Amino acid sequence: MTSRKLFISVLPVILALLYGVAAIAANTETEGLEYKLKAAFLLNFSKFTTWPKEAFSEAGQTFDFCIIGKDPFGKALDGLESKKVGGRNVRLHHAGSTADAKTCHVMFISKSEQSHLAQLLQAVVGRPVLTVSDIEGFSRQGGILEFVTKDGRLSFVANNQQALHSGLQINASLLNLAAEVF
Amino acid sequence: MKSAGKKYLVAGALCLCCTLTKGEVNAASETGNEFLDMDLSQLMNITITSVSKKEQRLADAAAAVFVISQEDIRRSGVTSIPDALAMAPGLQVAKISASKWSVSSRGFAGHTSNKLLVLIDGRSVYSPSFSGTWWDMQNTLLEDIDRIEVIRGPGGTLWGANAVNGIINIITKKSSETHGGLVRVGAGDQERYQGGVRYGAKLNGSTDGRIYLTYNDRDNNTLANGGGDANDSWQSFQGGFRLDGTPRANSEWTLQGDMYRNRADQILYPYWIATSPYLTAKDSEADMTGANILGRYRRELSGGDAITVQAYYDYNDQEEHDYYQQTFKTVDLDIQYETSFGAYNSFTIGGGYRRVDGEYENSYQVEVSDTDTGDDIYSTFVQDEIKLIDDKLWLTLGTKWEHNDFTGSELQPSGRLLWKPVANHSFWASVARAVRTPSIVERKGSILAASYPLPPPYNSITGTTYIRGNKEFDSEEVVAYETGYRWQANTKLSFDIAAFYNEYEKLYQLEPVTSSTGLDFTFVNGAEGHSYGLELAADWKPTSWLSLVLTYSYLDMELSSVNSLTGQNVSESTLAIAKSSPKHQASVRTSIDFAEKWQTNLWLRYTDEIVGRDSADVLSGEIPLDGYFLFDANLIWKATDHLEIMLVGQNLLNNSQLEYISELITPATEIERSVYLKLTYNF
């Protein structure tokens, strides 16, 4: 048997071993291009939205991002807290439900919360909270900004009626970039 | 051996298939998210998924890839797809005549170069008759091409058989990106006339469409021997449409089709006849007609899963008058599912079925023993991309199992590792196996390689030497080891380097066999060997008005015959096919926007010496070709927002240049200097 033939016969074994090692070594943190982009979108959304004065109870209050449910971002949110929105320092909160998140300015609802989305949205209705999610049909169900993929690129659908109802002014230049506005 | 492989079928995965984009990487801080500082319009231009396969940025591919963009094509002044491919490192592109090219990846150059798989919008244009691509049948409106992805090295795990040394993915724009009209007209000496028309529009809230026509008329070149007219003029005419719809935010569909009719003059040489003088040349022509239609649907499901279904039908008829005629009808169905398993495994699984029906008309020159063939190919693949270290280290394992009527089951596994120690540096390494399945000619064909008078007492018949197909001919095999490094220094400077070592087995070789009319040759899996090489690409944009692209490729091949009984190498010297590709190739492209509405583009490339094969002497004919330089230059004037005028010069250093000698049909032809002017009007 030539070394070449030996190699070919051994190749599947090597691959299987590599696979085993990989499966063990792999850790559970998730992250990727998609959520890095989504994180950057979130920051841009907040910069192009105007909150009513009463959304900030005191001068110098932080600008609060909340992640509701299982965090899909992982390290994609690293560096977010070093940013400023409207001159305010950004703070990031993780919460199991909206009850823990009364002071959120931007609320990202994870796909893990799909089953009780209606209750989550009901809890913030009429309050100046910019709700964002990548749950399919989010904007139709009363969410404000829904991530969608268009032509292989990340885009979003804006429910501007809901934004206005919540007391939020979404800048026209942001609405112009949306895949759909209603 | 194969059964051992099958056991691990499910253990496989790789991520190469993925459509690649040149997403710019910011020279980011080493931790955190480099996109946070980008504005929304930039972010919305980053492709994250694509219809064909899972998306990857160029910097994230564990393979040797090079992307030729629409802008590269526009600025180069090329008028055909194969000419555009000369921009990529690692490919050997040489023009044989006005309508014929030798395009190969990492060696094995030739008109019938057979180790490169070519896809146009997901449709394979690899010909089953000789296992290669007839470039004179592959066309589209060049302005509608979004990009051409050139992937060197084996891609069998995802793409299937015959992606031995590379895959070329020609991807046209979505119809949402081609709204409005385009009219192009041009004229020149070699590029006698050219015309292109496209109109695209939004058809309703969720559907876009376009239609196009393109026409080219090319003039004759010059024969290398004697300087006579090479009689190789070529007219190509093609039209088509594309519709894209997004009925819902999470689903999209595409329906597209093309029809073409091309005709070319050609000199058939060598053209063997049964009487004296036996070896002749014949003025003849070729007619090519074809049509295809393709539909694709993709739907994203909850939890990040996605399903893609694609089907196409392709008809083509190639009539090389006085030589052969063949018709192929191909039906292809593919399905692919993407899902994740846990937090760190991303699976892509898929299956496909292809039916190819062929019909042949035999001549004294070429015969196929079975004038009606029908071949079925079915396949399945799985790949798993595993995150080993978050954001730093990925392993992709995969394999394809494919069954064809000739050689049965073929298994093509691969393993790829990608390491990104920081955001703008990536290292990758891979091991992969790929096969090239036998062509119809290699199994069932006969090609006349010589005719001659026989001595008495046999002088009542004409002696002939055919190259005969062999039903026992098996797949050629490669195991490739590759590694590479990419560095995006900043938004102005990037480097890409790839190195490979390929081990080939069971390569085709011609073996003499006696026949009733002389001596024939038959295809056997009688050669083996290795190749190694290096490819480099550097991209530098020192200022907003200047850009430079430098590529260099090195290739070394050692192939020898193997005695089928002893397994020992027969010859010390390397086989002719190993010498038919240049060792060194280099190219420099410069783009200068020297005034607000003026651009100029210069392209110099060098191809090292090769040894061509003398098609009139199948036994030992070798013709050395010197290395040569080609220089193209053009001037673009954006006269108005709608009108662009371009003056193009190609092959400016020489009156005419012999780039390659075909091993089949065509006499050695020097490609003439070419100058043309074109106007492009957008509205």
JSON list of C-alpha atoms in Angstrom, two decimals, chain B residues 344-511:
[
{"chain": "B", "resi": 344, "resn": "TYR", "atom": "CA", "xyz": [-21.99, 25.59, 17.87]},
{"chain": "B", "resi": 345, "resn": "ASN", "atom": "CA", "xyz": [-22.93, 23.30, 15.00]},
{"chain": "B", "resi": 346, "resn": "SER", "atom": "CA", "xyz": [-24.36, 24.71, 11.77]},
{"chain": "B", "resi": 347, "resn": "PHE", "atom": "CA", "xyz": [-25.42, 22.01, 9.36]},
{"chain": "B", "resi": 348, "resn": "THR", "atom": "CA", "xyz": [-26.13, 22.23, 5.69]},
{"chain": "B", "resi": 349, "resn": "ILE", "atom": "CA", "xyz": [-27.57, 19.11, 4.14]},
{"chain": "B", "resi": 350, "resn": "GLY", "atom": "CA", "xyz": [-28.69, 18.59, 0.62]},
{"chain": "B", "resi": 351, "resn": "GLY", "atom": "CA", "xyz": [-29.48, 16.24, -2.18]},
{"chain": "B", "resi": 352, "resn": "GLY", "atom": "CA", "xyz": [-29.67, 16.38, -5.91]},
{"chain": "B", "resi": 353, "resn": "TYR", "atom": "CA", "xyz": [-30.69, 14.49, -9.01]},
{"chain": "B", "resi": 354, "resn": "ARG", "atom": "CA", "xyz": [-29.54, 15.10, -12.55]},
{"chain": "B", "resi": 355, "resn": "ARG", "atom": "CA", "xyz": [-30.51, 13.39, -15.78]},
{"chain": "B", "resi": 356, "resn": "VAL", "atom": "CA", "xyz": [-28.48, 14.03, -18.91]},
{"chain": "B", "resi": 357, "resn": "ASP", "atom": "CA", "xyz": [-29.73, 12.77, -22.25]},
{"chain": "B", "resi": 358, "resn": "GLY", "atom": "CA", "xyz": [-27.28, 12.97, -25.12]},
{"chain": "B", "resi": 359, "resn": "GLU", "atom": "CA", "xyz": [-27.58, 12.39, -28.86]},
{"chain": "B", "resi": 360, "resn": "TYR", "atom": "CA", "xyz": [-24.63, 12.20, -31.20]},
{"chain": "B", "resi": 361, "resn": "GLU", "atom": "CA", "xyz": [-24.10, 12.16, -34.92]},
{"chain": "B", "resi": 362, "resn": "ASN", "atom": "CA", "xyz": [-20.97, 10.28, -35.90]},
{"chain": "B", "resi": 363, "resn": "SER", "atom": "CA", "xyz": [-18.41, 11.19, -38.55]},
{"chain": "B", "resi": 364, "resn": "TYR", "atom": "CA", "xyz": [-15.18, 9.69, -39.84]},
{"chain": "B", "resi": 365, "resn": "GLN", "atom": "CA", "xyz": [-13.41, 11.91, -37.31]},
{"chain": "B", "resi": 366, "resn": "VAL", "atom": "CA", "xyz": [-15.42, 11.27, -34.15]},
{"chain": "B", "resi": 367, "resn": "GLU", "atom": "CA", "xyz": [-17.73, 8.46, -33.13]},
{"chain": "B", "resi": 368, "resn": "VAL", "atom": "CA", "xyz": [-19.71, 7.64, -30.05]},
{"chain": "B", "resi": 369, "resn": "SER", "atom": "CA", "xyz": [-20.55, 3.94, -29.90]},
{"chain": "B", "resi": 370, "resn": "ASP", "atom": "CA", "xyz": [-23.91, 4.64, -28.31]},
{"chain": "B", "resi": 371, "resn": "THR", "atom": "CA", "xyz": [-25.61, 7.43, -30.26]},
{"chain": "B", "resi": 372, "resn": "ASP", "atom": "CA", "xyz": [-28.26, 7.91, -27.56]},
{"chain": "B", "resi": 373, "resn": "THR", "atom": "CA", "xyz": [-27.10, 8.12, -23.98]},
{"chain": "B", "resi": 374, "resn": "GLY", "atom": "CA", "xyz": [-29.04, 8.73, -20.81]},
{"chain": "B", "resi": 375, "resn": "ASP", "atom": "CA", "xyz": [-27.20, 9.11, -17.57]},
{"chain": "B", "resi": 376, "resn": "ASP", "atom": "CA", "xyz": [-28.51, 9.61, -14.06]},
{"chain": "B", "resi": 377, "resn": "ILE", "atom": "CA", "xyz": [-26.54, 11.20, -11.28]},
{"chain": "B", "resi": 378, "resn": "TYR", "atom": "CA", "xyz": [-27.86, 11.44, -7.76]},
{"chain": "B", "resi": 379, "resn": "SER", "atom": "CA", "xyz": [-26.11, 12.81, -4.76]},
{"chain": "B", "resi": 380, "resn": "THR", "atom": "CA", "xyz": [-26.38, 13.89, -1.19]},
{"chain": "B", "resi": 381, "resn": "PHE", "atom": "CA", "xyz": [-24.12, 16.00, 0.98]},
{"chain": "B", "resi": 382, "resn": "VAL", "atom": "CA", "xyz": [-23.78, 17.10, 4.54]},
{"chain": "B", "resi": 383, "resn": "GLN", "atom": "CA", "xyz": [-21.52, 19.67, 6.08]},
{"chain": "B", "resi": 384, "resn": "ASP", "atom": "CA", "xyz": [-21.10, 20.94, 9.58]},
{"chain": "B", "resi": 385, "resn": "GLU", "atom": "CA", "xyz": [-19.50, 24.20, 10.54]},
{"chain": "B", "resi": 386, "resn": "ILE", "atom": "CA", "xyz": [-18.33, 23.94, 14.11]},
{"chain": "B", "resi": 387, "resn": "LYS", "atom": "CA", "xyz": [-17.33, 26.86, 16.27]},
{"chain": "B", "resi": 388, "resn": "LEU", "atom": "CA", "xyz": [-14.32, 25.65, 18.22]},
{"chain": "B", "resi": 389, "resn": "ILE", "atom": "CA", "xyz": [-13.47, 28.98, 19.80]},
{"chain": "B", "resi": 390, "resn": "ASP", "atom": "CA", "xyz": [-16.04, 31.68, 19.57]},
{"chain": "B", "resi": 391, "resn": "ASP", "atom": "CA", "xyz": [-15.22, 34.22, 16.89]},
{"chain": "B", "resi": 392, "resn": "LYS", "atom": "CA", "xyz": [-11.72, 32.77, 16.46]},
{"chain": "B", "resi": 393, "resn": "LEU", "atom": "CA", "xyz": [-11.64, 29.19, 15.30]},
{"chain": "B", "resi": 394, "resn": "TRP", "atom": "CA", "xyz": [-13.97, 27.20, 13.10]},
{"chain": "B", "resi": 395, "resn": "LEU", "atom": "CA", "xyz": [-13.82, 23.68, 11.75]},
{"chain": "B", "resi": 396, "resn": "THR", "atom": "CA", "xyz": [-15.90, 22.66, 8.78]},
{"chain": "B", "resi": 397, "resn": "LEU", "atom": "CA", "xyz": [-16.31, 19.02, 7.92]},
{"chain": "B", "resi": 398, "resn": "GLY", "atom": "CA", "xyz": [-18.30, 17.62, 5.10]},
{"chain": "B", "resi": 399, "resn": "THR", "atom": "CA", "xyz": [-18.69, 15.02, 2.46]},
{"chain": "B", "resi": 400, "resn": "LYS", "atom": "CA", "xyz": [-20.62, 14.40, -0.68]},
{"chain": "B", "resi": 401, "resn": "TRP", "atom": "CA", "xyz": [-21.79, 11.05, -1.85]},
{"chain": "B", "resi": 402, "resn": "GLU", "atom": "CA", "xyz": [-22.58, 10.92, -5.52]},
{"chain": "B", "resi": 403, "resn": "HIS", "atom": "CA", "xyz": [-23.66, 8.07, -7.73]},
{"chain": "B", "resi": 404, "resn": "ASN", "atom": "CA", "xyz": [-23.19, 8.02, -11.48]},
{"chain": "B", "resi": 405, "resn": "ASP", "atom": "CA", "xyz": [-23.86, 5.34, -14.09]},
{"chain": "B", "resi": 406, "resn": "PHE", "atom": "CA", "xyz": [-20.19, 5.03, -15.08]},
{"chain": "B", "resi": 407, "resn": "THR", "atom": "CA", "xyz": [-18.21, 4.54, -11.92]},
{"chain": "B", "resi": 408, "resn": "GLY", "atom": "CA", "xyz": [-20.89, 4.05, -9.28]},
{"chain": "B", "resi": 409, "resn": "SER", "atom": "CA", "xyz": [-20.46, 5.72, -5.92]},
{"chain": "B", "resi": 410, "resn": "GLU", "atom": "CA", "xyz": [-17.98, 8.49, -5.32]},
{"chain": "B", "resi": 411, "resn": "LEU", "atom": "CA", "xyz": [-17.21, 9.96, -1.92]},
{"chain": "B", "resi": 412, "resn": "GLN", "atom": "CA", "xyz": [-15.65, 13.39, -1.65]},
{"chain": "B", "resi": 413, "resn": "PRO", "atom": "CA", "xyz": [-14.90, 14.42, 1.92]},
{"chain": "B", "resi": 414, "resn": "SER", "atom": "CA", "xyz": [-13.13, 17.51, 3.16]},
{"chain": "B", "resi": 415, "resn": "GLY", "atom": "CA", "xyz": [-12.05, 19.16, 6.37]},
{"chain": "B", "resi": 416, "resn": "ARG", "atom": "CA", "xyz": [-11.33, 22.86, 6.71]},
{"chain": "B", "resi": 417, "resn": "LEU", "atom": "CA", "xyz": [-10.06, 24.93, 9.56]},
{"chain": "B", "resi": 418, "resn": "LEU", "atom": "CA", "xyz": [-10.33, 28.71, 9.81]},
{"chain": "B", "resi": 419, "resn": "TRP", "atom": "CA", "xyz": [-8.51, 30.71, 12.46]},
{"chain": "B", "resi": 420, "resn": "LYS", "atom": "CA", "xyz": [-9.03, 34.42, 12.96]},
{"chain": "B", "resi": 421, "resn": "PRO", "atom": "CA", "xyz": [-6.74, 35.49, 15.81]},
{"chain": "B", "resi": 422, "resn": "VAL", "atom": "CA", "xyz": [-7.95, 39.05, 15.28]},
{"chain": "B", "resi": 423, "resn": "ALA", "atom": "CA", "xyz": [-10.69, 40.42, 13.07]},
{"chain": "B", "resi": 424, "resn": "ASN", "atom": "CA", "xyz": [-8.54, 41.34, 10.07]},
{"chain": "B", "resi": 425, "resn": "HIS", "atom": "CA", "xyz": [-6.21, 38.34, 9.92]},
{"chain": "B", "resi": 426, "resn": "SER", "atom": "CA", "xyz": [-7.37, 34.90, 8.83]},
{"chain": "B", "resi": 427, "resn": "PHE", "atom": "CA", "xyz": [-5.45, 31.69, 8.45]},
{"chain": "B", "resi": 428, "resn": "TRP", "atom": "CA", "xyz": [-6.94, 28.57, 6.94]},
{"chain": "B", "resi": 429, "resn": "ALA", "atom": "CA", "xyz": [-5.95, 25.03, 6.10]},
{"chain": "B", "resi": 430, "resn": "SER", "atom": "CA", "xyz": [-7.79, 22.19, 4.44]},
{"chain": "B", "resi": 431, "resn": "VAL", "atom": "CA", "xyz": [-7.62, 18.61, 3.24]},
{"chain": "B", "resi": 432, "resn": "ALA", "atom": "CA", "xyz": [-10.03, 17.43, 0.59]},
{"chain": "B", "resi": 433, "resn": "ARG", "atom": "CA", "xyz": [-10.56, 14.62, -1.84]},
{"chain": "B", "resi": 434, "resn": "ALA", "atom": "CA", "xyz": [-12.24, 15.11, -5.20]},
{"chain": "B", "resi": 435, "resn": "VAL", "atom": "CA", "xyz": [-12.80, 13.04, -8.31]},
{"chain": "B", "resi": 436, "resn": "ARG", "atom": "CA", "xyz": [-13.34, 13.64, -11.98]},
{"chain": "B", "resi": 437, "resn": "THR", "atom": "CA", "xyz": [-15.79, 11.17, -13.43]},
{"chain": "B", "resi": 438, "resn": "PRO", "atom": "CA", "xyz": [-15.20, 9.81, -16.93]},
{"chain": "B", "resi": 439, "resn": "SER", "atom": "CA", "xyz": [-16.59, 11.72, -19.86]},
{"chain": "B", "resi": 440, "resn": "ILE", "atom": "CA", "xyz": [-18.74, 10.14, -22.53]},
{"chain": "B", "resi": 441, "resn": "VAL", "atom": "CA", "xyz": [-15.81, 10.30, -24.98]},
{"chain": "B", "resi": 442, "resn": "GLU", "atom": "CA", "xyz": [-13.53, 8.53, -22.50]},
{"chain": "B", "resi": 443, "resn": "ARG", "atom": "CA", "xyz": [-16.08, 5.75, -22.05]},
{"chain": "B", "resi": 444, "resn": "LYS", "atom": "CA", "xyz": [-17.71, 5.43, -25.44]},
{"chain": "B", "resi": 445, "resn": "GLY", "atom": "CA", "xyz": [-16.02, 7.70, -27.94]},
{"chain": "B", "resi": 446, "resn": "SER", "atom": "CA", "xyz": [-13.49, 7.27, -30.73]},
{"chain": "B", "resi": 447, "resn": "ILE", "atom": "CA", "xyz": [-11.46, 10.17, -32.07]},
{"chain": "B", "resi": 448, "resn": "LEU", "atom": "CA", "xyz": [-9.41, 9.76, -35.23]},
{"chain": "B", "resi": 449, "resn": "ALA", "atom": "CA", "xyz": [-5.82, 10.63, -34.39]},
{"chain": "B", "resi": 450, "resn": "ALA", "atom": "CA", "xyz": [-4.13, 9.63, -37.66]},
{"chain": "B", "resi": 451, "resn": "SER", "atom": "CA", "xyz": [-4.70, 7.94, -40.99]},
{"chain": "B", "resi": 452, "resn": "TYR", "atom": "CA", "xyz": [-1.90, 6.61, -43.19]},
{"chain": "B", "resi": 453, "resn": "PRO", "atom": "CA", "xyz": [-1.10, 4.14, -45.96]},
{"chain": "B", "resi": 454, "resn": "LEU", "atom": "CA", "xyz": [-0.33, 0.60, -44.84]},
{"chain": "B", "resi": 455, "resn": "PRO", "atom": "CA", "xyz": [2.47, -1.46, -46.42]},
{"chain": "B", "resi": 456, "resn": "PRO", "atom": "CA", "xyz": [1.67, -4.55, -48.54]},
{"chain": "B", "resi": 457, "resn": "PRO", "atom": "CA", "xyz": [-0.14, -6.90, -48.13]},
{"chain": "B", "resi": 458, "resn": "TYR", "atom": "CA", "xyz": [-2.48, -4.59, -46.16]},
{"chain": "B", "resi": 459, "resn": "ASN", "atom": "CA", "xyz": [-2.40, -1.74, -48.68]},
{"chain": "B", "resi": 460, "resn": "SER", "atom": "CA", "xyz": [-5.98, -2.34, -49.77]},
{"chain": "B", "resi": 461, "resn": "ILE", "atom": "CA", "xyz": [-7.16, -0.61, -46.59]},
{"chain": "B", "resi": 462, "resn": "THR", "atom": "CA", "xyz": [-6.19, 2.67, -44.97]},
{"chain": "B", "resi": 463, "resn": "GLY", "atom": "CA", "xyz": [-4.38, 2.50, -41.69]},
{"chain": "B", "resi": 464, "resn": "THR", "atom": "CA", "xyz": [-6.05, 4.44, -38.89]},
{"chain": "B", "resi": 465, "resn": "THR", "atom": "CA", "xyz": [-5.23, 5.29, -35.34]},
{"chain": "B", "resi": 466, "resn": "TYR", "atom": "CA", "xyz": [-8.17, 6.09, -33.14]},
{"chain": "B", "resi": 467, "resn": "ILE", "atom": "CA", "xyz": [-8.18, 7.21, -29.55]},
{"chain": "B", "resi": 468, "resn": "ARG", "atom": "CA", "xyz": [-10.79, 4.86, -28.21]},
{"chain": "B", "resi": 469, "resn": "GLY", "atom": "CA", "xyz": [-13.03, 5.08, -25.21]},
{"chain": "B", "resi": 470, "resn": "ASN", "atom": "CA", "xyz": [-12.68, 2.46, -22.54]},
{"chain": "B", "resi": 471, "resn": "LYS", "atom": "CA", "xyz": [-15.66, 1.19, -20.56]},
{"chain": "B", "resi": 472, "resn": "GLU", "atom": "CA", "xyz": [-13.30, 0.34, -17.72]},
{"chain": "B", "resi": 473, "resn": "PHE", "atom": "CA", "xyz": [-11.98, 3.88, -17.47]},
{"chain": "B", "resi": 474, "resn": "ASP", "atom": "CA", "xyz": [-12.37, 5.02, -13.88]},
{"chain": "B", "resi": 475, "resn": "SER", "atom": "CA", "xyz": [-12.52, 8.38, -12.13]},
{"chain": "B", "resi": 476, "resn": "GLU", "atom": "CA", "xyz": [-9.40, 10.47, -11.72]},
{"chain": "B", "resi": 477, "resn": "GLU", "atom": "CA", "xyz": [-8.65, 11.31, -8.11]},
{"chain": "B", "resi": 478, "resn": "VAL", "atom": "CA", "xyz": [-6.99, 14.07, -6.18]},
{"chain": "B", "resi": 479, "resn": "VAL", "atom": "CA", "xyz": [-6.22, 14.61, -2.53]},
{"chain": "B", "resi": 480, "resn": "ALA", "atom": "CA", "xyz": [-5.39, 18.25, -1.97]},
{"chain": "B", "resi": 481, "resn": "TYR", "atom": "CA", "xyz": [-3.68, 19.88, 1.00]},
{"chain": "B", "resi": 482, "resn": "GLU", "atom": "CA", "xyz": [-4.09, 23.63, 1.08]},
{"chain": "B", "resi": 483, "resn": "THR", "atom": "CA", "xyz": [-3.32, 26.50, 3.35]},
{"chain": "B", "resi": 484, "resn": "GLY", "atom": "CA", "xyz": [-3.70, 30.24, 3.14]},
{"chain": "B", "resi": 485, "resn": "TYR", "atom": "CA", "xyz": [-3.58, 33.58, 4.87]},
{"chain": "B", "resi": 486, "resn": "ARG", "atom": "CA", "xyz": [-5.56, 36.77, 4.39]},
{"chain": "B", "resi": 487, "resn": "TRP", "atom": "CA", "xyz": [-4.72, 40.13, 5.84]},
{"chain": "B", "resi": 488, "resn": "GLN", "atom": "CA", "xyz": [-6.96, 43.14, 5.56]},
{"chain": "B", "resi": 489, "resn": "ALA", "atom": "CA", "xyz": [-4.41, 45.69, 6.75]},
{"chain": "B", "resi": 490, "resn": "ASN", "atom": "CA", "xyz": [-6.92, 48.50, 6.51]},
{"chain": "B", "resi": 491, "resn": "THR", "atom": "CA", "xyz": [-9.59, 49.61, 4.07]},
{"chain": "B", "resi": 492, "resn": "LYS", "atom": "CA", "xyz": [-6.86, 50.42, 1.53]},
{"chain": "B", "resi": 493, "resn": "LEU", "atom": "CA", "xyz": [-4.62, 47.38, 1.58]},
{"chain": "B", "resi": 494, "resn": "SER", "atom": "CA", "xyz": [-5.23, 43.66, 1.61]},
{"chain": "B", "resi": 495, "resn": "PHE", "atom": "CA", "xyz": [-3.21, 40.52, 0.93]},
{"chain": "B", "resi": 496, "resn": "ASP", "atom": "CA", "xyz": [-4.24, 37.00, 0.12]},
{"chain": "B", "resi": 497, "resn": "ILE", "atom": "CA", "xyz": [-1.84, 34.10, -0.22]},
{"chain": "B", "resi": 498, "resn": "ALA", "atom": "CA", "xyz": [-2.63, 30.41, -0.78]},
{"chain": "B", "resi": 499, "resn": "ALA", "atom": "CA", "xyz": [-0.41, 27.37, -1.17]},
{"chain": "B", "resi": 500, "resn": "PHE", "atom": "CA", "xyz": [-1.32, 23.85, -2.15]},
{"chain": "B", "resi": 501, "resn": "TYR", "atom": "CA", "xyz": [0.03, 20.35, -2.60]},
{"chain": "B", "resi": 502, "resn": "ASN", "atom": "CA", "xyz": [-2.06, 17.99, -4.73]},
{"chain": "B", "resi": 503, "resn": "GLU", "atom": "CA", "xyz": [-1.63, 14.23, -5.00]},
{"chain": "B", "resi": 504, "resn": "TYR", "atom": "CA", "xyz": [-3.16, 12.81, -8.15]},
{"chain": "B", "resi": 505, "resn": "GLU", "atom": "CA", "xyz": [-3.99, 9.21, -8.86]},
{"chain": "B", "resi": 506, "resn": "LYS", "atom": "CA", "xyz": [-5.52, 7.36, -11.76]},
{"chain": "B", "resi": 507, "resn": "LEU", "atom": "CA", "xyz": [-5.01, 10.25, -14.18]},
{"chain": "B", "resi": 508, "resn": "TYR", "atom": "CA", "xyz": [-5.86, 9.55, -17.77]},
{"chain": "B", "resi": 509, "resn": "GLN", "atom": "CA", "xyz": [-3.19, 8.30, -20.08]},
{"chain": "B", "resi": 510, "resn": "LEU", "atom": "CA", "xyz": [-3.23, 6.91, -23.62]},
{"chain": "B", "resi": 511, "resn": "GLU", "atom": "CA", "xyz": [-2.17, 3.29, -23.94]}
]
